[in-house]
Amino acid sequence: QSALTQPASESGSPGQSITISCTGTSSDVGRYNLVSWYQQRPGKAPKLMIYEDTHRPSGVSNRFSGSKSGNTASLTISGLQAEDEADYYCSSFAGLSTFVLFGGGTKLTVL
Amino acid sequence: EVQLLESGGALVQPGGSLRLSCAASGFAFRSWAMTWVRQSPGKGLEWVSNIINTGETTYYADSVKGRFTISRDNSKNTLYLQMHSLRAEDTALYYCAKSHGSGWIYDYWGQGTLVTVSS
């Protein structure tokens, strides 16, 4: 099964809001409420930002929010800050044969 | 504080074997499923394998099935990944991560250990 589809890059200015999309299929994103989003800064390990489509772990800024419509999940970052510059990956449970799919990652640049 | 410390990465020839370890601390290791995720240089994340908290059930990506074996020792708070028949495409930074909730979400990650498969 193919990886989830994310835009390769997004950019925004400080204070703006941006949305990163993650498109799957009715067998993964559209079937299970198990989309997660991870932030990865250069040279660092991934960090969980959103889980189960819309939930935010404790300690993650409320500027980060998740949503889903059909086979497409989205991560929205409001009030962009320089520290948000990173790669963002979505993932989804995809059933008990494929298990977990990741998106190809989106490089976010804060202008 | 949750800590995950991977070790065992090395340069290995194609066809060779390697065992990775992940020492866990700061949480009830025996209560949580664990996973290995890898990242090829300059590339994205790829899920490799999951193991439930008891170790009785394991799951593998098609790309490693039959070559890799995940296991755990709950008495030592340690996760393992035994890798055989290594290929150039297995070259990657291997992360261990703790699961959250359903087991398919990963809330804490180690810093990774590098496996390079090359002659």
Coordinates of C-alpha atoms in Angstrom, one line a residue:
Chain A
Q1 CA 0.0 0.0 0.0
S2 CA 1.3 3.5 -0.9
A3 CA 2.3 6.1 1.6
L4 CA -0.1 8.8 2.6
T5 CA 0.2 11.9 0.4
Q6 CA 1.4 15.2 1.8
P7 CA 2.6 18.4 0.1
A8 CA 6.4 18.5 0.0
S9 CA 6.6 22.0 1.3
E10 CA 4.5 24.7 2.9
S11 CA 5.5 28.2 4.1
G12 CA 4.0 31.0 6.0
S13 CA 4.9 34.3 7.8
P14 CA 5.1 34.7 11.5
G15 CA 1.6 35.1 12.9
Q16 CA -0.1 33.5 10.0
S17 CA -2.0 30.2 9.9
I18 CA -1.1 27.3 7.7
T19 CA -2.7 23.9 7.0
I20 CA -0.9 20.8 5.9
S21 CA -3.0 18.1 4.2
C22 CA -2.6 14.3 4.4
T23 CA -4.5 12.3 1.9
G24 CA -5.1 8.6 2.2
T25 CA -7.9 6.2 1.2
S26 CA -11.0 4.7 2.6
S27 CA -8.8 1.8 3.9
D28 CA -6.8 4.0 6.2
V29 CA -7.4 7.7 6.9
G30 CA -11.0 7.4 6.0
R31 CA -11.7 4.2 7.9
Y32 CA -10.0 4.7 11.3
N33 CA -9.9 7.6 13.7
L34 CA -6.2 7.0 14.1
V35 CA -4.4 9.7 12.3
S36 CA -1.4 11.2 14.1
W37 CA 0.9 14.1 13.3
Y38 CA 4.6 14.3 14.2
Q39 CA 7.0 17.2 14.1
Q40 CA 10.6 16.6 13.4
R41 CA 13.2 19.3 13.8
P42 CA 16.6 18.8 12.0
G43 CA 18.7 16.2 13.7
K44 CA 16.0 15.4 16.2
A45 CA 13.6 12.6 16.9
P46 CA 9.9 13.0 15.9
K47 CA 7.5 14.5 18.4
L48 CA 3.8 13.6 18.6
M49 CA 1.7 16.7 18.0
I50 CA -1.8 15.3 17.3
Y51 CA -3.3 11.8 17.8
E52 CA -6.6 10.1 17.0
D53 CA -7.3 12.8 14.3
T54 CA -7.9 15.7 16.7
H55 CA -6.4 15.1 20.1
R56 CA -3.4 17.1 21.4
P57 CA -1.0 15.5 23.9
S58 CA -0.4 17.5 27.1
G59 CA 2.4 20.0 26.6
V60 CA 1.7 20.6 22.9
S61 CA 0.7 24.2 22.1
N62 CA -3.0 24.8 21.4
R63 CA -1.8 26.5 18.2
F64 CA -1.7 23.0 16.7
S65 CA -5.0 21.4 15.8
G66 CA -6.1 18.4 13.7
S67 CA -9.1 17.7 11.6
K68 CA -10.3 15.2 9.1
S69 CA -12.8 15.0 6.3
G70 CA -13.3 11.8 4.4
N71 CA -9.9 10.5 3.3
T72 CA -8.0 13.7 4.0
A73 CA -6.6 14.7 7.4
S74 CA -5.2 18.2 8.1
L75 CA -2.9 19.8 10.6
T76 CA -3.4 23.5 11.2
I77 CA -0.8 25.7 12.9
S78 CA -2.1 29.1 13.9
G79 CA 0.0 32.0 14.9
L80 CA 3.1 30.7 13.2
Q81 CA 6.3 31.1 15.1
A82 CA 9.9 30.6 14.0
E83 CA 10.2 27.5 16.2
D84 CA 7.5 25.8 14.2
E85 CA 9.9 25.4 11.3
A86 CA 10.3 21.6 10.9
D87 CA 9.3 18.6 8.9
Y88 CA 5.8 17.4 9.7
Y89 CA 4.6 13.8 9.1
C90 CA 1.2 12.3 9.2
S91 CA 0.5 8.6 9.9
S92 CA -2.5 6.4 10.0
F93 CA -3.4 2.9 11.1
A94 CA -4.3 1.0 7.9
G95 CA -5.7 -2.3 9.1
L96 CA -4.2 -5.6 10.2
S97 CA -2.3 -6.3 7.0
T98 CA -0.6 -3.0 6.3
F99 CA -0.7 -1.7 9.9
V100 CA 0.9 1.8 9.8
L101 CA 1.4 4.2 6.9
F102 CA 3.3 7.5 7.1
G103 CA 3.1 10.4 4.7
G104 CA 6.1 11.5 2.8
G105 CA 6.5 14.6 5.1
T106 CA 6.0 18.3 4.6
K107 CA 8.8 20.8 5.1
L108 CA 7.4 23.9 6.8
T109 CA 9.3 27.1 6.3
V110 CA 8.6 30.2 8.4
L111 CA 9.5 33.1 6.3
Chain B
E1 CA 11.0 11.3 32.6
V2 CA 10.5 8.8 29.8
Q3 CA 13.8 7.8 28.1
L4 CA 14.5 5.5 25.2
L5 CA 18.1 4.8 24.4
E6 CA 18.8 2.8 21.2
S7 CA 22.1 1.0 20.6
G8 CA 23.6 -1.6 18.3
G9 CA 23.7 0.3 15.0
A10 CA 26.8 -0.3 12.9
L11 CA 28.2 -0.7 9.4
V12 CA 27.4 -4.2 8.1
Q13 CA 27.9 -5.9 4.8
P14 CA 24.9 -6.9 2.6
G15 CA 23.5 -10.2 3.8
G16 CA 24.8 -9.7 7.3
S17 CA 23.0 -9.5 10.7
L18 CA 22.6 -7.1 13.5
R19 CA 20.7 -6.8 16.7
L20 CA 19.4 -3.4 17.9
S21 CA 18.5 -2.7 21.5
C22 CA 16.3 0.0 23.1
A23 CA 16.7 0.5 26.8
A24 CA 13.5 2.1 28.3
S25 CA 13.1 4.0 31.6
G26 CA 10.7 6.4 33.2
F27 CA 7.5 4.5 32.5
A28 CA 5.9 1.1 33.1
F29 CA 7.6 -0.6 30.2
R30 CA 5.6 -3.9 30.6
S31 CA 2.3 -2.0 30.1
W32 CA 2.9 -0.6 26.7
A33 CA 3.3 -1.8 23.1
M34 CA 6.5 -0.7 21.5
T35 CA 7.6 0.0 17.9
W36 CA 10.5 0.4 15.6
V37 CA 10.4 3.1 12.9
R38 CA 13.2 3.8 10.5
Q39 CA 14.3 6.8 8.4
S40 CA 16.6 6.5 5.5
P41 CA 19.1 9.4 5.1
G42 CA 17.3 12.5 3.9
K43 CA 14.0 10.5 3.6
G44 CA 10.7 10.1 5.4
L45 CA 9.6 7.8 8.2
E46 CA 8.8 4.1 7.6
W47 CA 7.1 1.9 10.2
V48 CA 9.0 -1.3 10.7
S49 CA 7.5 -3.4 13.5
N50 CA 5.2 -3.4 16.6
I51 CA 5.1 -5.7 19.6
I52 CA 2.3 -5.7 22.2
N53 CA 3.1 -5.3 25.9
T54 CA 3.4 -9.0 26.7
G55 CA 5.5 -9.8 23.6
E56 CA 3.0 -12.4 22.5
T57 CA 1.9 -10.6 19.3
T58 CA 4.1 -8.9 16.8
Y59 CA 3.5 -7.1 13.5
Y60 CA 5.9 -6.4 10.6
A61 CA 6.0 -4.2 7.5
D62 CA 6.2 -6.3 4.3
S63 CA 9.6 -4.9 3.6
V64 CA 11.1 -6.6 6.6
K65 CA 8.8 -9.6 7.2
G66 CA 10.8 -12.8 7.4
R67 CA 14.1 -11.0 7.9
F68 CA 13.6 -9.0 11.1
T69 CA 12.3 -10.1 14.5
I70 CA 11.1 -7.8 17.2
S71 CA 11.2 -8.9 20.8
R72 CA 11.2 -7.6 24.3
D73 CA 12.5 -8.4 27.8
N74 CA 10.1 -6.9 30.3
S75 CA 12.4 -7.8 33.2
K76 CA 15.1 -5.7 31.6
N77 CA 12.9 -2.9 30.2
T78 CA 14.5 -3.5 26.8
L79 CA 13.2 -3.8 23.3
Y80 CA 15.1 -5.6 20.5
L81 CA 15.2 -5.8 16.8
Q82 CA 17.1 -8.7 15.3
M83 CA 17.9 -8.1 11.7
H84 CA 19.1 -10.7 9.2
S85 CA 19.8 -10.8 5.4
L86 CA 20.4 -7.0 5.5
R87 CA 20.1 -5.1 2.2
A88 CA 21.4 -1.7 1.1
E89 CA 17.8 -0.4 1.4
D90 CA 17.8 -1.2 5.1
T91 CA 20.3 1.6 5.6
A92 CA 18.5 4.0 8.0
L93 CA 18.3 5.6 11.4
Y94 CA 16.3 3.2 13.5
Y95 CA 14.1 4.7 16.2
C96 CA 12.3 2.9 19.0
A97 CA 9.1 4.5 20.2
K98 CA 6.6 3.9 23.0
S99 CA 3.0 3.4 22.0
H100 CA 0.1 5.5 23.2
G101 CA -3.5 4.3 23.5
S102 CA -4.3 1.9 20.6
G103 CA -0.7 0.9 20.0
W104 CA -0.6 2.6 16.6
I105 CA 0.3 6.0 18.0
Y106 CA 3.8 6.8 19.3
D107 CA 4.2 9.4 22.1
Y108 CA 7.9 9.0 23.0
W109 CA 10.8 8.4 20.7
G110 CA 14.5 7.6 21.2
Q111 CA 17.2 9.5 19.3
G112 CA 17.9 6.6 17.0
T113 CA 20.7 4.3 16.1
L114 CA 22.3 4.2 12.6
V115 CA 22.4 1.1 10.5
T116 CA 24.5 1.2 7.4
V117 CA 24.5 -1.7 5.0
S118 CA 27.3 -1.5 2.5
S119 CA 30.2 -3.5 1.2

